[in-house]
Short mmCIF file of C-alpha atoms in Angstrom, two decimals:
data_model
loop_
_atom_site.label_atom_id
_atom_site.label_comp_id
_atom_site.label_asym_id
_atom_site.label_seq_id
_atom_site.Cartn_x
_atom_site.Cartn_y
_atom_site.Cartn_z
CA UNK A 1 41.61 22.34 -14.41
CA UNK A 2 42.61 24.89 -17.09
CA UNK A 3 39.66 25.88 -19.75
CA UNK A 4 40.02 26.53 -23.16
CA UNK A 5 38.38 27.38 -26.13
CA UNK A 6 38.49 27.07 -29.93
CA UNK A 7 36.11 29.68 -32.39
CA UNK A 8 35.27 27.69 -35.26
CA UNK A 9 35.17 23.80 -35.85
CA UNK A 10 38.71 24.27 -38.03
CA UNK A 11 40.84 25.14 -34.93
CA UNK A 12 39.99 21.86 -33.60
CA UNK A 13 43.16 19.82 -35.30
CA UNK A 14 46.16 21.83 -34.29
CA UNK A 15 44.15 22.84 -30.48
CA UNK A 16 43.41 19.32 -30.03
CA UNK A 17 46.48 17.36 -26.63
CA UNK A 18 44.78 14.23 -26.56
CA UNK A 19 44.10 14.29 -22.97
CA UNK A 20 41.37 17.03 -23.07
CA UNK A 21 37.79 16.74 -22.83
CA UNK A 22 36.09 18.80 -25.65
CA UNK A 23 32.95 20.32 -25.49
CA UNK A 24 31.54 20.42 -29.07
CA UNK A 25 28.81 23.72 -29.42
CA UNK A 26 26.70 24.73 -31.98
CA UNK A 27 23.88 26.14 -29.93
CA UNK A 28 22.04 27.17 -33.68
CA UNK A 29 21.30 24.47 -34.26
CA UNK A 30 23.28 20.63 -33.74
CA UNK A 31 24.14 20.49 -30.45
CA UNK A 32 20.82 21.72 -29.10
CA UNK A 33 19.22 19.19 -31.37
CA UNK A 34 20.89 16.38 -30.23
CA UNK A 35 20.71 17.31 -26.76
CA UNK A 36 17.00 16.94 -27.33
CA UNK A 37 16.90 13.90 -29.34
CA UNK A 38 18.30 11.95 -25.83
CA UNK A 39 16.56 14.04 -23.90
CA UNK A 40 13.18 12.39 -26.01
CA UNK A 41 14.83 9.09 -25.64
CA UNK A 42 16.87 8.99 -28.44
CA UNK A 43 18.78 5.70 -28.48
CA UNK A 44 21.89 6.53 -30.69
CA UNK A 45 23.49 9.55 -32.83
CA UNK A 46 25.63 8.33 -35.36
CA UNK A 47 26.90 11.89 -36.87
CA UNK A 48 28.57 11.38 -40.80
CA UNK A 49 30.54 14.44 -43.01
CA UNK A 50 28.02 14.01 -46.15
CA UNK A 51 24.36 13.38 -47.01
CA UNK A 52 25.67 10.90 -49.25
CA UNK A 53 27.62 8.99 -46.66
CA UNK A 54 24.25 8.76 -44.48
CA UNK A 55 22.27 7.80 -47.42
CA UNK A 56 24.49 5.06 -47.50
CA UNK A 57 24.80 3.70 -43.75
CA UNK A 58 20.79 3.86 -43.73
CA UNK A 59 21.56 0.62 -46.23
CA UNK A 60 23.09 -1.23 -43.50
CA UNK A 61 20.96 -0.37 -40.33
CA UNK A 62 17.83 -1.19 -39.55
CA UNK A 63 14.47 -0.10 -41.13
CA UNK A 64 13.49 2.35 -38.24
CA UNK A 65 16.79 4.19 -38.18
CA UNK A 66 16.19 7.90 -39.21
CA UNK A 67 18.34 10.50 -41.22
CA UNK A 68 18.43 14.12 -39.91
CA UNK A 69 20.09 17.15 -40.73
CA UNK A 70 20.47 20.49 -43.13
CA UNK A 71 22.71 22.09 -45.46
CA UNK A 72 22.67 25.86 -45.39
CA UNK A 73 19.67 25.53 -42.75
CA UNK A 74 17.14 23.29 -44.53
CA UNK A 75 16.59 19.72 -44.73
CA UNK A 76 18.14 17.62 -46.61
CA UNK A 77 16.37 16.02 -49.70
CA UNK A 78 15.74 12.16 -48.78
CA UNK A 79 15.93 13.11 -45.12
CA UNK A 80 13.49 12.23 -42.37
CA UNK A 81 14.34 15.56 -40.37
CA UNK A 82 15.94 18.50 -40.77
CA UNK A 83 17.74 20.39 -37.72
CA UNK A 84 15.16 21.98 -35.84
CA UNK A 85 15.34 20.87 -32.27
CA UNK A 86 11.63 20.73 -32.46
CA UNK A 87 11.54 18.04 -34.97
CA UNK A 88 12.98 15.28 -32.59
CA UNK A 89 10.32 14.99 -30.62
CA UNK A 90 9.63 11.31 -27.99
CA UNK A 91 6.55 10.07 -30.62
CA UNK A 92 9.34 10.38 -33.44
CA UNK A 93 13.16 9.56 -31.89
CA UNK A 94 12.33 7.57 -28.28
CA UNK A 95 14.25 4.61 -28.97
CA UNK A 96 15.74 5.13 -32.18
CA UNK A 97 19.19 5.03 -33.86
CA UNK A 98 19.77 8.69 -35.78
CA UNK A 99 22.40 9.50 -38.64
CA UNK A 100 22.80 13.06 -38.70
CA UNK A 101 25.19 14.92 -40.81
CA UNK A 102 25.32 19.36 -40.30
CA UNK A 103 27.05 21.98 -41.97
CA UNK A 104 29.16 23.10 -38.96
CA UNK A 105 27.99 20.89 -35.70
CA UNK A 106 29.02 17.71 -37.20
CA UNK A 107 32.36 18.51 -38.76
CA UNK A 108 33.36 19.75 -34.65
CA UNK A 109 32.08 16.66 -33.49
CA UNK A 110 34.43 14.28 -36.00
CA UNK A 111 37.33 16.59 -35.79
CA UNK A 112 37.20 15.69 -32.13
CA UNK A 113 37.67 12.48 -32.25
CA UNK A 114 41.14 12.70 -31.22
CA UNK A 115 40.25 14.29 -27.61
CA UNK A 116 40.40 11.99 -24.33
CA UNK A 117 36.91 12.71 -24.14
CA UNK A 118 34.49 14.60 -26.71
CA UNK A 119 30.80 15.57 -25.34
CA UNK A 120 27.99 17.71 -26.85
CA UNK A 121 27.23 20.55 -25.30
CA UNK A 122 24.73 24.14 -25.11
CA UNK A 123 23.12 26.41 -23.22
CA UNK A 124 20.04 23.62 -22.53
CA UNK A 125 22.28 21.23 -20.95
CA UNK A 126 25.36 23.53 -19.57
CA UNK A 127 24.89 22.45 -15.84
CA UNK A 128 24.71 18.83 -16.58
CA UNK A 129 28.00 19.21 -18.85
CA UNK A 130 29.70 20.74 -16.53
CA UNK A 131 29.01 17.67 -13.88
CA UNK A 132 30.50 15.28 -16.90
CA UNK A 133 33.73 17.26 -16.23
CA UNK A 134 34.32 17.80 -13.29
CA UNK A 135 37.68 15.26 -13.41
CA UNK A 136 38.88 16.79 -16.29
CA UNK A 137 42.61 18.27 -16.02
CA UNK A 138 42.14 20.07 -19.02
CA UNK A 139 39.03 20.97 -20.92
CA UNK A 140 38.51 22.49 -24.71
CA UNK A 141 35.35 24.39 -25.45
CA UNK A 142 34.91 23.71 -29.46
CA UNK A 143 32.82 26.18 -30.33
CA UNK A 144 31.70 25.12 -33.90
CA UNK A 145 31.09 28.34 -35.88
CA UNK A 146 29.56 28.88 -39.13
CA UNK A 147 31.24 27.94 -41.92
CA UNK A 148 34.38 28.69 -40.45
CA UNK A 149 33.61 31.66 -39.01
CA UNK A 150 33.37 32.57 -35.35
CA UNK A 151 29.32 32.44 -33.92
CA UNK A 152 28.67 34.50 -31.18
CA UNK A 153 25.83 31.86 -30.04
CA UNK A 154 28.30 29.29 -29.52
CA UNK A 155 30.75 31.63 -27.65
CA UNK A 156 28.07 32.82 -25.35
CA UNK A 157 27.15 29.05 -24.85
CA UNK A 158 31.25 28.42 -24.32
CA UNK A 159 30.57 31.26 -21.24
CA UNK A 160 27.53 29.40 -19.66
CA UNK A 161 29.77 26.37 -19.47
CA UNK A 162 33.04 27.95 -18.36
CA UNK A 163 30.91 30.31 -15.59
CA UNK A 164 30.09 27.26 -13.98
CA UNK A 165 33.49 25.14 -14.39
CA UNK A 166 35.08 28.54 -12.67
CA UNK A 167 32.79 28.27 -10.15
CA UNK A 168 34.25 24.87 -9.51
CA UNK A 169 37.45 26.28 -9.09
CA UNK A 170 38.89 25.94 -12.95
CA UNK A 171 40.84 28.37 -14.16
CA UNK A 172 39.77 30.09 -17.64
CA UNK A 173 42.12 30.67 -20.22
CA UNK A 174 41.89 34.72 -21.85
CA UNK A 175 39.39 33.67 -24.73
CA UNK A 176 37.50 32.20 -21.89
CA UNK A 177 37.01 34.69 -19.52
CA UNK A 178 35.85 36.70 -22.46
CA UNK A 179 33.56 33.96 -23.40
CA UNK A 180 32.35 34.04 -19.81
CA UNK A 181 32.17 37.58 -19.55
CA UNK A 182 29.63 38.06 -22.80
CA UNK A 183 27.90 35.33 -21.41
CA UNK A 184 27.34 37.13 -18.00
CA UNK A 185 26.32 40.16 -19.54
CA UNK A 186 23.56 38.56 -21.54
CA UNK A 187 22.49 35.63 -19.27
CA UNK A 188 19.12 37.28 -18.47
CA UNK A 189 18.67 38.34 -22.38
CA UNK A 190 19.93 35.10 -24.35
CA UNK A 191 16.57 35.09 -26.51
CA UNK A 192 17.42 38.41 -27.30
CA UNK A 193 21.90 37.43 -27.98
CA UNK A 194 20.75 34.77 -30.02
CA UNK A 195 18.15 36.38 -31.90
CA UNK A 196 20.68 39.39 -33.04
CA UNK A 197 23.92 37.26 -34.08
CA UNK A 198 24.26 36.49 -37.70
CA UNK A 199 23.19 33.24 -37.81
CA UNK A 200 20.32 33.77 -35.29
CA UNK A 201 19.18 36.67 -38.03
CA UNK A 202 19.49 33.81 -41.03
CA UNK A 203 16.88 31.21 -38.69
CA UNK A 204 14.67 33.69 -38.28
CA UNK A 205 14.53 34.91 -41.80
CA UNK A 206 13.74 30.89 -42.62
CA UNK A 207 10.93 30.97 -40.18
CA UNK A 208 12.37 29.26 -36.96
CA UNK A 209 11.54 32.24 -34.04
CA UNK A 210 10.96 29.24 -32.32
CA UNK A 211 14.15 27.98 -32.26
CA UNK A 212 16.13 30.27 -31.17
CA UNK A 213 13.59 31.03 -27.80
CA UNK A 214 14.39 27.24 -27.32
CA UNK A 215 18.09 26.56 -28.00
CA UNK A 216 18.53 29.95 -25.78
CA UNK A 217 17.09 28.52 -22.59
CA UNK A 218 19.56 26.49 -19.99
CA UNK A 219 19.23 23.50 -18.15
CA UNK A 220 16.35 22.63 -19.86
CA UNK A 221 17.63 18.80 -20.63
CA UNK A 222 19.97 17.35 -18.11
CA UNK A 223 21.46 14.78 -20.68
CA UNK A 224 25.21 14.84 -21.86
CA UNK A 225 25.48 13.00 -25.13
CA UNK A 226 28.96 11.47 -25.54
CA UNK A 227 31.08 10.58 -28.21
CA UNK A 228 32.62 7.09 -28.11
CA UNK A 229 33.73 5.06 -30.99
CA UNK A 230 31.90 6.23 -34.02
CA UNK A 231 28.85 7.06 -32.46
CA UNK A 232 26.88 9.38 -29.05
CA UNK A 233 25.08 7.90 -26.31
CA UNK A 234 24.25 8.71 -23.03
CA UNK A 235 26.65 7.59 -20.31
CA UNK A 236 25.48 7.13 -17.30
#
């Protein structure tokens, strides 16, 4: 198994064989929060590029789907939820179908569409991920960025996951042994990794401390959401 990864969400394209599976990340804050919404007993994630093309699927589901998601970090207006991992908890999401649309986590997660296998992916399920490929000849960590610019939350995430594939044996491509080596070096201080990168600094100004002490922790949710058709589900 050779192990690669992509910095931002628009490498994916051109990085993209067909017969990888890709990891999508965005540990701050999509792929943590849909880790969580399955790991409440979330039924569905149908992820969408635009508020307005949620708006409009909601028209065509049924009455109990909800709509989550942010642009530039806050909920969007119309929205049931916003992108706080916090939000989605069992009471709310256990059972239900979710249309979620991101800034950055989403956009990774369509633009892999053309992968042999796309899964979500983070520090709180990075043990159970790496299970999901463990027959994968070639794997792509899609580190989502912000705005098209490289996260160093998502790269340290990237490091969790390829520490443990290399454990397995998989070899790590350069940009992953770096990945693997910053994660190393700060596995026993995420809270304080995540807190200090640039977008970690921007939830924290917006009131979510919370967030980052939770997207930081691993193995918290052994669920693998993955991406099949147009929408995520857990495959068991």
């Amino acid at each position: 198994m050779l192990v690669r990864t992509c910095l931002t969400a628009d490498g994916l394209p051109q990085e993209i064989t067909g017969k990888e599976a890709v990891v999508v990340i965005d540990v701050l804050r999509a792929s943590s929060t849909i880790i969580t919404a399955f790991n409440s007993g979330c039924r569905e994630v149908i992820p969408v590029a635009s508020p307005e093309e949620a708006l409009e699927m909601k028209k065509n589901l049924p009455k109990e789907c909800l709509l989550g998601g942010e642009r530039e970090a806050l909920i969007i207006p119309g929205f049931d939820l916003g992108n706080s991992p916090q939000e989605y908890r069992p009471e709310i999401v256990r059972g239900k179908t979710l249309v979620m649309t991101t800034t950055n986590g989403t956009k990774a997660l369509i633009l892999s569409k053309g992968a042999a296998s796309s899964l979500i992916g983070g520090f709180l399920n990075a043990s159970a991920v790496t299970g999901k490929l463990a027959s994968a000849p070639e794997v792509l960590l899609a580190c989502a960025g912000t705005k098209g610019r490289f996260s160093l939350e998502d790269f340290a995430a990237a490091g969790a996951i390829a520490h443990r594939l290399s454990i397995r044996g998989a070899k790590l491509a350069d940009l992953t042994m770096a990945a693997c080596g910053l994660y190393l070096a700060y596995r026993e201080k995420l809270e304080a990794l995540l807190s200090a990168s640039e977008h970690g600094q921007r939830i924290i100004r917006l009131g979510w401390q919370a967030d980052i002490s939770y997207c930081g922790q691993e193995d918290l949710c052994p669920v693998v959401p993955v991406f099949q058709e147009n929408s995520l589900r857990i495959v068991i």
